[in-house]
Coordinates of C-alpha atoms in Angstrom, one line a residue:
Chain A
A1 CA -182.0 20.2 4.9
Q2 CA -179.7 18.0 7.0
K3 CA -181.1 15.8 9.7
V4 CA -179.7 13.3 12.1
T5 CA -181.8 10.7 13.9
Q6 CA -180.8 8.8 16.9
A7 CA -183.8 6.6 17.6
Q8 CA -182.6 5.2 20.8
T9 CA -183.3 7.6 23.6
E10 CA -181.7 5.5 26.4
I11 CA -179.9 2.2 26.6
S12 CA -179.0 0.3 29.7
V13 CA -176.5 -2.6 29.7
V14 CA -174.6 -4.5 32.2
E15 CA -170.8 -4.2 32.2
K16 CA -169.0 -6.3 29.6
E17 CA -172.0 -6.4 27.3
D18 CA -171.6 -5.1 23.8
V19 CA -173.8 -2.2 22.8
T20 CA -174.5 -0.5 19.4
L21 CA -175.8 3.1 19.1
D22 CA -177.7 3.8 16.0
C23 CA -177.4 6.9 13.8
V24 CA -179.3 7.6 10.6
Y25 CA -178.7 10.8 8.7
E26 CA -180.3 12.8 5.8
T27 CA -178.5 15.1 3.5
R28 CA -178.6 16.2 -0.1
D29 CA -174.9 17.0 -0.2
T30 CA -172.5 14.6 -1.9
T31 CA -169.7 15.7 0.4
Y32 CA -170.2 15.7 4.1
Y33 CA -168.7 14.6 7.4
L34 CA -170.1 12.4 10.2
F35 CA -169.0 12.6 13.8
W36 CA -169.6 10.9 17.1
Y37 CA -169.2 12.9 20.3
K38 CA -169.4 11.7 23.9
Q39 CA -170.8 13.9 26.7
P40 CA -169.9 12.4 30.1
P41 CA -171.8 13.6 33.3
S42 CA -169.2 16.4 33.7
G43 CA -170.8 18.0 30.6
E44 CA -168.0 18.6 28.1
L45 CA -168.3 17.3 24.5
V46 CA -165.6 14.9 23.7
F47 CA -164.8 14.1 20.0
L48 CA -164.6 10.4 19.2
I49 CA -164.5 10.0 15.5
R50 CA -164.9 11.7 12.1
R51 CA -165.8 10.1 8.8
N52 CA -166.1 11.8 5.4
S53 CA -168.6 10.7 2.8
F54 CA -166.0 9.2 0.6
D55 CA -164.6 6.9 3.2
E56 CA -166.9 4.0 4.0
Q57 CA -164.2 1.9 5.7
N58 CA -165.2 0.8 9.0
E59 CA -162.9 1.7 11.9
I60 CA -161.9 0.0 15.1
S61 CA -160.2 1.9 17.9
G62 CA -159.8 -0.2 21.0
R63 CA -163.2 -1.1 22.3
Y64 CA -164.9 1.3 19.9
S65 CA -165.9 0.5 16.3
W66 CA -167.9 2.4 13.7
N67 CA -169.9 1.1 10.8
F68 CA -170.6 3.6 8.0
Q69 CA -173.0 2.6 5.3
K70 CA -174.0 5.2 2.7
S71 CA -176.5 2.9 1.2
T72 CA -178.6 3.0 4.3
S73 CA -177.4 6.5 5.4
S74 CA -176.3 5.1 8.7
F75 CA -173.2 5.6 10.9
N76 CA -173.5 3.2 13.9
F77 CA -171.2 3.1 16.8
T78 CA -170.4 -0.1 18.8
I79 CA -168.8 -0.3 22.2
T80 CA -167.4 -3.8 22.9
A81 CA -167.2 -5.1 26.5
S82 CA -168.8 -1.9 27.9
Q83 CA -167.5 -0.4 31.1
V84 CA -169.1 1.9 33.7
V85 CA -166.9 4.7 32.5
D86 CA -168.7 4.5 29.1
S87 CA -171.8 5.8 30.7
A88 CA -172.6 9.1 29.0
V89 CA -174.7 10.7 26.3
Y90 CA -173.5 10.0 22.8
F91 CA -174.2 12.3 19.9
C92 CA -174.0 11.7 16.2
A93 CA -173.5 14.8 14.1
L94 CA -173.4 15.8 10.4
S95 CA -171.8 18.7 8.7
Q96 CA -170.4 20.1 5.5
Y97 CA -166.8 21.1 5.5
G98 CA -166.4 24.2 7.6
N99 CA -170.0 24.5 8.4
K100 CA -172.2 24.0 11.4
L101 CA -172.8 20.6 13.0
V102 CA -176.3 19.2 13.0
F103 CA -176.7 17.0 16.0
G104 CA -179.0 14.1 16.7
A105 CA -181.0 14.1 19.9
G106 CA -178.4 11.9 21.7
T107 CA -178.5 8.5 23.2
I108 CA -178.1 8.1 27.0
L109 CA -176.0 5.0 27.7
R110 CA -176.1 3.6 31.2
V111 CA -173.6 0.8 32.0
K112 CA -174.3 -0.9 35.3
S113 CA -171.7 -2.8 37.2
Chain B
D1 CA -158.1 19.4 26.7
S2 CA -159.5 20.6 23.4
G3 CA -157.6 23.9 23.5
V4 CA -160.9 25.9 23.4
T5 CA -161.4 28.0 26.5
Q6 CA -164.8 29.2 27.7
T7 CA -165.5 31.5 30.6
P8 CA -167.2 31.6 33.0
K9 CA -168.0 27.9 33.6
H10 CA -171.1 28.7 35.6
L11 CA -173.3 31.8 35.6
I12 CA -176.4 32.5 37.6
T13 CA -178.4 35.6 36.9
A14 CA -181.9 37.0 37.2
T15 CA -184.5 37.4 34.5
G16 CA -184.2 40.6 32.5
Q17 CA -180.4 40.8 32.9
R18 CA -177.7 40.7 30.3
V19 CA -174.6 38.4 30.4
T20 CA -171.6 37.9 28.2
L21 CA -170.0 34.5 27.5
R22 CA -166.4 34.4 26.3
C23 CA -164.6 32.0 24.1
S24 CA -161.0 31.7 23.2
P25 CA -160.5 29.3 20.2
R26 CA -157.7 27.0 19.6
S27 CA -154.5 28.7 18.5
G28 CA -154.8 29.4 14.7
D29 CA -158.4 28.5 14.3
L30 CA -160.3 31.1 12.4
S31 CA -163.9 29.7 12.8
V32 CA -165.8 30.0 16.0
Y33 CA -169.3 28.5 16.5
W34 CA -171.8 28.9 19.3
Y35 CA -174.2 26.2 20.3
Q36 CA -177.0 26.0 22.9
Q37 CA -177.8 22.8 24.7
S38 CA -181.2 22.7 26.5
L39 CA -183.3 19.8 27.6
D40 CA -186.1 20.5 25.2
Q41 CA -184.2 21.7 22.1
G42 CA -181.1 19.5 22.3
L43 CA -177.9 20.8 20.8
Q44 CA -178.7 23.8 18.5
F45 CA -176.4 25.8 16.4
L46 CA -176.6 29.5 17.1
I47 CA -174.0 31.4 15.0
Q48 CA -170.7 31.0 13.3
Y49 CA -167.9 33.6 12.8
Y50 CA -165.0 33.3 10.5
N51 CA -162.0 35.6 10.9
G52 CA -164.1 38.3 12.4
E53 CA -167.1 38.1 10.0
E54 CA -170.4 36.5 10.6
R55 CA -170.6 33.4 8.4
A56 CA -173.8 31.6 9.3
K57 CA -176.8 32.0 11.6
G58 CA -178.9 29.4 13.1
N59 CA -181.9 29.7 15.5
I60 CA -180.4 32.6 17.4
L61 CA -182.9 34.9 19.1
E62 CA -182.8 38.6 18.4
R63 CA -182.0 39.1 22.1
F64 CA -178.7 37.3 21.5
S65 CA -175.8 38.7 19.6
A66 CA -172.2 37.6 19.1
Q67 CA -169.0 39.0 17.7
Q68 CA -165.5 37.8 17.0
F69 CA -162.6 40.2 17.7
P70 CA -159.3 40.7 15.8
D71 CA -157.5 38.4 18.2
L72 CA -160.1 35.8 17.2
H73 CA -161.8 35.4 20.6
S74 CA -165.5 35.6 20.6
E75 CA -168.2 36.8 22.9
L76 CA -171.9 35.8 23.0
N77 CA -174.1 38.4 24.5
L78 CA -177.5 37.4 25.9
S79 CA -179.9 40.1 27.0
S80 CA -183.3 40.4 28.5
L81 CA -182.8 37.0 29.9
E82 CA -185.8 34.7 30.4
L83 CA -186.1 31.5 32.4
G84 CA -186.1 29.5 29.1
D85 CA -182.6 30.8 28.3
S86 CA -181.2 28.6 31.0
A87 CA -178.9 26.1 29.1
L88 CA -175.4 25.0 28.5
Y89 CA -173.7 27.2 25.9
F90 CA -170.8 25.7 24.0
C91 CA -168.2 27.4 21.9
A92 CA -166.3 25.4 19.3
S93 CA -163.5 26.3 16.9
S94 CA -162.2 24.8 13.7
G95 CA -159.2 25.5 11.5
S96 CA -158.0 23.8 8.3
G97 CA -159.8 20.5 9.0
P98 CA -163.5 19.8 9.1
Q99 CA -163.5 18.9 12.7
A100 CA -164.8 21.3 15.4
F101 CA -163.3 21.3 18.9
F102 CA -165.5 22.2 21.8
G103 CA -164.9 24.1 24.9
Q104 CA -166.1 22.9 28.3
G105 CA -169.3 25.0 28.1
T106 CA -170.9 27.7 30.2
R107 CA -173.8 26.6 32.2
L108 CA -176.2 29.5 32.4
T109 CA -179.0 29.5 35.0
V110 CA -181.6 32.2 34.9
V111 CA -183.6 32.6 38.1

């Protein structure tokens, strides 16, 4: 069975601090996909990034970066120089190609000015 | 804008009633997924359709049903509603890639 664990329920930081959101996953599949989604207070789910199990390259996109490590089954997400607009719930998710997403419980990020 | 359209955005109804949530997937996407987001259960997969056929089922209650029509839009029917069915219901679609695109959700409140 697939499982995603986001151990951090809630994180509060002050603007301009860096923050890392942890994600640990479990799967027996050799091919799988990992995702991060953002859910702002307005409620929609916004796709941030996708990684497949064969691609362990870390990625940086502006203030966002992702660290995928198969050896520890982790796919962590870092926001550099956080801003108030980053306040949201962040979900890590896992799927096989074309199949359902299995979501973690989410991490509430509060960025204070 | 993800290209996935869900209607209505908000729905308030009484216990025991039946409602229908509608989803129009992104143009060309054959797969449609329904998810339920509640405070106690988090984001849970309900059901997937692919080109009109049911493909996978999650923790969907027997009181709930779904279908995908020839034009690929999908409907989620919730009947004999209970207070605990109050949740945000998301539809997502996917095409040739592994990524699912989510609609804005329908917030259902059962009173």
